[in-house]
Short mmCIF file of C-alpha atoms in Angstrom, two decimals:
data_model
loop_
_atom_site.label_atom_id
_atom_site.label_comp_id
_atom_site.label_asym_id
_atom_site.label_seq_id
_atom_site.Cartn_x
_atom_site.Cartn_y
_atom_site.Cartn_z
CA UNK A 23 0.00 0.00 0.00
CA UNK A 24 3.04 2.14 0.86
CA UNK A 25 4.87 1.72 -2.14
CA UNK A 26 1.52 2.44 -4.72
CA UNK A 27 1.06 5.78 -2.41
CA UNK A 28 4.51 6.40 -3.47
CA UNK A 29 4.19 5.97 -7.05
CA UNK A 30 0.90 7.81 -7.45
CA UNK A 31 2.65 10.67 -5.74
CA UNK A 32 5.79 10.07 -7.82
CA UNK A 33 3.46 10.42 -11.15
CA UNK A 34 2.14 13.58 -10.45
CA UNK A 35 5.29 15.39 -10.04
CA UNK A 36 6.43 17.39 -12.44
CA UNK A 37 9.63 15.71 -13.89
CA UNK A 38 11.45 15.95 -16.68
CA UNK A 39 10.16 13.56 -19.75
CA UNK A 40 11.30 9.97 -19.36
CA UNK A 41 12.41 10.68 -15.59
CA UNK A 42 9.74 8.87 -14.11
CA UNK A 43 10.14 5.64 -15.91
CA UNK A 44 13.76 5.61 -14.26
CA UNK A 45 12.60 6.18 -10.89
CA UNK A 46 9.95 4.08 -10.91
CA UNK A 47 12.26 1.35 -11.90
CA UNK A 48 14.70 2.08 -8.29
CA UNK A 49 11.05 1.85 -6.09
CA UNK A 50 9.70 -1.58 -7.77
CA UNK A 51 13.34 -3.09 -7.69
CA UNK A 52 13.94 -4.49 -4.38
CA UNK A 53 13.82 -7.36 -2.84
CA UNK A 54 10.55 -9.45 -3.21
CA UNK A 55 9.18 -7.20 -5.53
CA UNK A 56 7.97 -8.80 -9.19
CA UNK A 57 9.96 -6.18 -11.73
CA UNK A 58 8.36 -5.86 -15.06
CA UNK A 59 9.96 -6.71 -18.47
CA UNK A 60 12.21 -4.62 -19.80
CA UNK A 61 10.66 -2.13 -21.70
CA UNK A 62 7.47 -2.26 -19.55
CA UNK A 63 6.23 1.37 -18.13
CA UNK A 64 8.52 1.33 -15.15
CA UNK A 65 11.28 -1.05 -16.18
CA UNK A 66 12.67 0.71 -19.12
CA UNK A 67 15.78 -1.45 -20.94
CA UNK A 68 18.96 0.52 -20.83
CA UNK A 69 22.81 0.35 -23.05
CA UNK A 70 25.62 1.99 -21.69
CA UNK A 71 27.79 0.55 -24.63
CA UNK A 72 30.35 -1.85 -23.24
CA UNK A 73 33.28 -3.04 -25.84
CA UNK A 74 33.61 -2.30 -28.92
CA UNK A 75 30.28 -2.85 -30.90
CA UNK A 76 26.55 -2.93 -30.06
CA UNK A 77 24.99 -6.45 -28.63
CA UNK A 78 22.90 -8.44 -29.96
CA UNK A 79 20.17 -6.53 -28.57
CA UNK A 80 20.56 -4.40 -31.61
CA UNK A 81 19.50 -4.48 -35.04
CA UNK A 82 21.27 -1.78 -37.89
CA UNK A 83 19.02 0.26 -40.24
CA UNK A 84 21.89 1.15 -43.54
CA UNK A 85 24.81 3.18 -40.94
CA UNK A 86 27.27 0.20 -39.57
CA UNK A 87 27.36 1.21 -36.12
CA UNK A 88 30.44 0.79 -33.88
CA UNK A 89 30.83 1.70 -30.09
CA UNK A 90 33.95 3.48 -28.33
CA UNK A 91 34.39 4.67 -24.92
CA UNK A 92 31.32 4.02 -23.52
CA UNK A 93 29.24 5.80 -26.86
CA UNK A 94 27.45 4.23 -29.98
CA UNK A 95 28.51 5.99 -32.98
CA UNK A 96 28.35 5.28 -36.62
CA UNK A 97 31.99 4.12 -37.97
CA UNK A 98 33.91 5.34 -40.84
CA UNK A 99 32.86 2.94 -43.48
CA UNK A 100 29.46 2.56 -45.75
CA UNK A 101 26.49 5.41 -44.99
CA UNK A 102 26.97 8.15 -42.84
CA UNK A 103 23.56 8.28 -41.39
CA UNK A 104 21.17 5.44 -40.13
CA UNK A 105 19.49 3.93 -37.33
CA UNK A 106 19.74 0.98 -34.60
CA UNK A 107 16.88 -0.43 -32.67
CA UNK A 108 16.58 -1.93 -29.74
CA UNK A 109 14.62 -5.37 -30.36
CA UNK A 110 15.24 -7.76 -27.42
CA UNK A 111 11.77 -6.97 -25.89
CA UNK A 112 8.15 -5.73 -26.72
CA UNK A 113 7.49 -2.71 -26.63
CA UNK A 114 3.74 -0.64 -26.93
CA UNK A 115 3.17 1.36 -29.72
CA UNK A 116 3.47 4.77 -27.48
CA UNK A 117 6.90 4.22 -26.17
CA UNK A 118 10.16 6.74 -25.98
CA UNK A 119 14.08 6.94 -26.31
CA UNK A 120 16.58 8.88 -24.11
CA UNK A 121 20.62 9.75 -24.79
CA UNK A 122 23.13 11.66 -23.61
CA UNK A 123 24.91 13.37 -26.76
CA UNK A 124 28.36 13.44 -26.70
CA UNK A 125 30.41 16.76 -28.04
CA UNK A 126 28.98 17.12 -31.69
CA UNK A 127 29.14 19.71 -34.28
CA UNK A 128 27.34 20.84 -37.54
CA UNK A 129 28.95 17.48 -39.13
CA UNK A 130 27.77 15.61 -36.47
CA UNK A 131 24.20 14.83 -35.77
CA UNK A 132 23.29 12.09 -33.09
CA UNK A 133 20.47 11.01 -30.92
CA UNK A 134 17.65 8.55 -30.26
CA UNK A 135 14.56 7.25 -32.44
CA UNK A 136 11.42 5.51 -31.76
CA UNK A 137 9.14 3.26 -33.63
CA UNK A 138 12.23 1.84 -35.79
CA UNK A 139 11.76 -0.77 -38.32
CA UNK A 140 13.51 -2.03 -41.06
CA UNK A 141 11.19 0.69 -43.13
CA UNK A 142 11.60 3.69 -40.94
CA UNK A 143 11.63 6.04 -38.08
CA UNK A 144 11.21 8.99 -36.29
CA UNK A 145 14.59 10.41 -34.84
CA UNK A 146 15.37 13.56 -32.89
CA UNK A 147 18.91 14.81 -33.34
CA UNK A 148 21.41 17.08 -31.93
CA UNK A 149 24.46 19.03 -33.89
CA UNK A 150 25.79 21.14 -31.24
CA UNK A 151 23.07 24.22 -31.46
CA UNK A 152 19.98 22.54 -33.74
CA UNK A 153 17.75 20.02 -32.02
CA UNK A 154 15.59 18.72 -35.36
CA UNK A 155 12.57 16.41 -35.73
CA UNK A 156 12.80 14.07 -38.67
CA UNK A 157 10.31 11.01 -40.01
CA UNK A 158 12.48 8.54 -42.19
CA UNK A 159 11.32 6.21 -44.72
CA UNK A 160 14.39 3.99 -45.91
CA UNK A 161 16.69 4.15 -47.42
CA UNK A 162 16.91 7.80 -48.40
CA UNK A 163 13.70 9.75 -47.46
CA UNK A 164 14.10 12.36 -44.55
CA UNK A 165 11.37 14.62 -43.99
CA UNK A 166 12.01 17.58 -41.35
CA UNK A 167 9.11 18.09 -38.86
CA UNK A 168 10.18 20.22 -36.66
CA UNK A 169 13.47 22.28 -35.12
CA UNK A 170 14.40 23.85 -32.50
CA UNK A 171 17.98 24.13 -30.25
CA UNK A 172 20.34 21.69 -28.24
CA UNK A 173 23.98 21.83 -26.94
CA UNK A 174 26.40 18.98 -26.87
CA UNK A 175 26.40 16.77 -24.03
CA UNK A 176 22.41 17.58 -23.72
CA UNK A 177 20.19 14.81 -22.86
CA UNK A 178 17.88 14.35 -25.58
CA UNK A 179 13.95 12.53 -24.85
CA UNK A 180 11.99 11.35 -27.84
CA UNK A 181 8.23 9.87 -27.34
CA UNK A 182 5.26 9.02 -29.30
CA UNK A 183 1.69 9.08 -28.05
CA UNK A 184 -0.65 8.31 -30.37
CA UNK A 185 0.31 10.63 -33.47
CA UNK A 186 1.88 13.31 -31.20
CA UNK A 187 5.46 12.75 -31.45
CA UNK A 188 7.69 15.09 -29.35
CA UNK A 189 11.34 15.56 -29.19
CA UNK A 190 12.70 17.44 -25.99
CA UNK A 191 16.26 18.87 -24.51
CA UNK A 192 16.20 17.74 -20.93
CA UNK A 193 18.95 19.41 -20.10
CA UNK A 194 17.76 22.34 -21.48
CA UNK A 195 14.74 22.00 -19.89
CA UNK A 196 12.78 24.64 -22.18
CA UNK A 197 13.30 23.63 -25.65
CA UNK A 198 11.09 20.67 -27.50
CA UNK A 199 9.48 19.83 -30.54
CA UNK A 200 5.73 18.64 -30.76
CA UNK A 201 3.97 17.53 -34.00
CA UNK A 202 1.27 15.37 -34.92
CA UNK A 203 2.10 12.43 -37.64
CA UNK A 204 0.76 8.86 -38.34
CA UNK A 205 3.58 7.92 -41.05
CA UNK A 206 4.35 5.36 -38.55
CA UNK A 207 2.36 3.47 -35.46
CA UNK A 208 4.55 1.32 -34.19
CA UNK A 209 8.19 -0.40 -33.82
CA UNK A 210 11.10 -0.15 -31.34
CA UNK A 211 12.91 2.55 -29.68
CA UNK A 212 16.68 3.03 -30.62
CA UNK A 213 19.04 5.71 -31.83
CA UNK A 214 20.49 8.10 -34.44
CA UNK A 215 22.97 9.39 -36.16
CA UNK A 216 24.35 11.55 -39.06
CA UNK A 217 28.50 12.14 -40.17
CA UNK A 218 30.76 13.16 -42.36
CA UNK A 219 33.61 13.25 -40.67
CA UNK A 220 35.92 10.25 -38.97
CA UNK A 221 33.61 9.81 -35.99
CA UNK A 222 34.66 11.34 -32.79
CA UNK A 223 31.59 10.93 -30.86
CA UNK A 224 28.03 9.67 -30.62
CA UNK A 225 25.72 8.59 -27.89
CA UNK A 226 25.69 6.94 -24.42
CA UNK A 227 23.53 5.83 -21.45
CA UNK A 228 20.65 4.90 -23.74
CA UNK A 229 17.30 4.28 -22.35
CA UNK A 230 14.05 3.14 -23.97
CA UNK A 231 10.35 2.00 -23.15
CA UNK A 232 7.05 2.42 -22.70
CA UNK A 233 5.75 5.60 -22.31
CA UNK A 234 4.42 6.23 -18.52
#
């Protein structure tokens, strides 16, 4: 009885997007206590990118992704933009991404996606001052939805409800993106990217699930 008094009080605070799915997770993981599936509303699945490449929790949309020092990036060989998405649970269709973008600039774009699949995505990504919306349809089609600004090193919430998909600097705190499109309805939450450069950066502590 305690701990539901706890979480209704904990859902009506106002947090930053995505914050209560990680604190919800802490309260229902103790002892005793039957923790949802990864990926359910209050047990999001997380990556902080050990080695060298992504697991096998990961599936590659065109970019061959690599991972250094603790951030997914996409590597210096084939397409310099694409997706990953996380596929090692079930997610609902209203679901969201989190990342922490490393130092980018204007040749570097990078940060999370939601309802991937091997035909598309939404992705919200960060080049050092421009935070901006797309819709994909692969291999080629990127449609701009909406813009607004970032900083590297922000971290960077994307979420879908419905046909309202919003992109949001929670660092920032003030700056976010909210549109209404039904090019896609479902899929897995993942990441982003865009380079032109060698890659010096990308993403880390990645978190995605159900929306709360």
């Amino acid at each position: 009885m305690v701990r539901g008094l706890i979480i209704s009080l904990l859902l009506a605070l106002p947090l930053p997007l995505g914050s209560h799915a990680q604190i919800l997770s802490g309260i229902l993981n103790v002892r005793g206590t039957s923790v949802p599936a990864c990926g359910a509303i209050g047990s999001p699945c997380t990556d902080s990118f050990p080695g060298t490449s992504l697991s096998s929790n990961w599936v590659t949309n065109v970019a061959v992704w690599q991972v250094a020092s603790g951030q997914a990036q996409i590597a210096n060989s084939g397409y310099v933009h694409g997706e990953a998405y996380y596929n090692a649970a079930t997610f609902t269709n209203d679901q969201f991404a989190e990342v922490t973008v490393g130092t980018v600039s204007g040749t570097e774009e990078y940060g999370p996606s939601i309802r991937n699949t091997s035909s598309g995505a939404y992705r919200l990504g960060c080049n050092g001052t421009s935070l901006t919306l797309w819709v994909v349809t692969w291999p080629s089609s990127y449609t701009l939805l909406g813009t607004s600004t970032c900083s590297s090193g922000d971290q960077l919430f994307l979420g879908a409800s419905g046909t309202t998909i919003t992109g949001y600097d929670v660092t920032l705190g003030s700056t976010h993106i909210a549109v209404a499109d039904s090019t896609w309805g479902s899929g897995y939450p993942g990441l982003a990217g865009y380079r032109t450069i060698t890659p010096t950066t990308g993403v880390s502590n990645w978190i995605g699930g159900d929306q709360p």
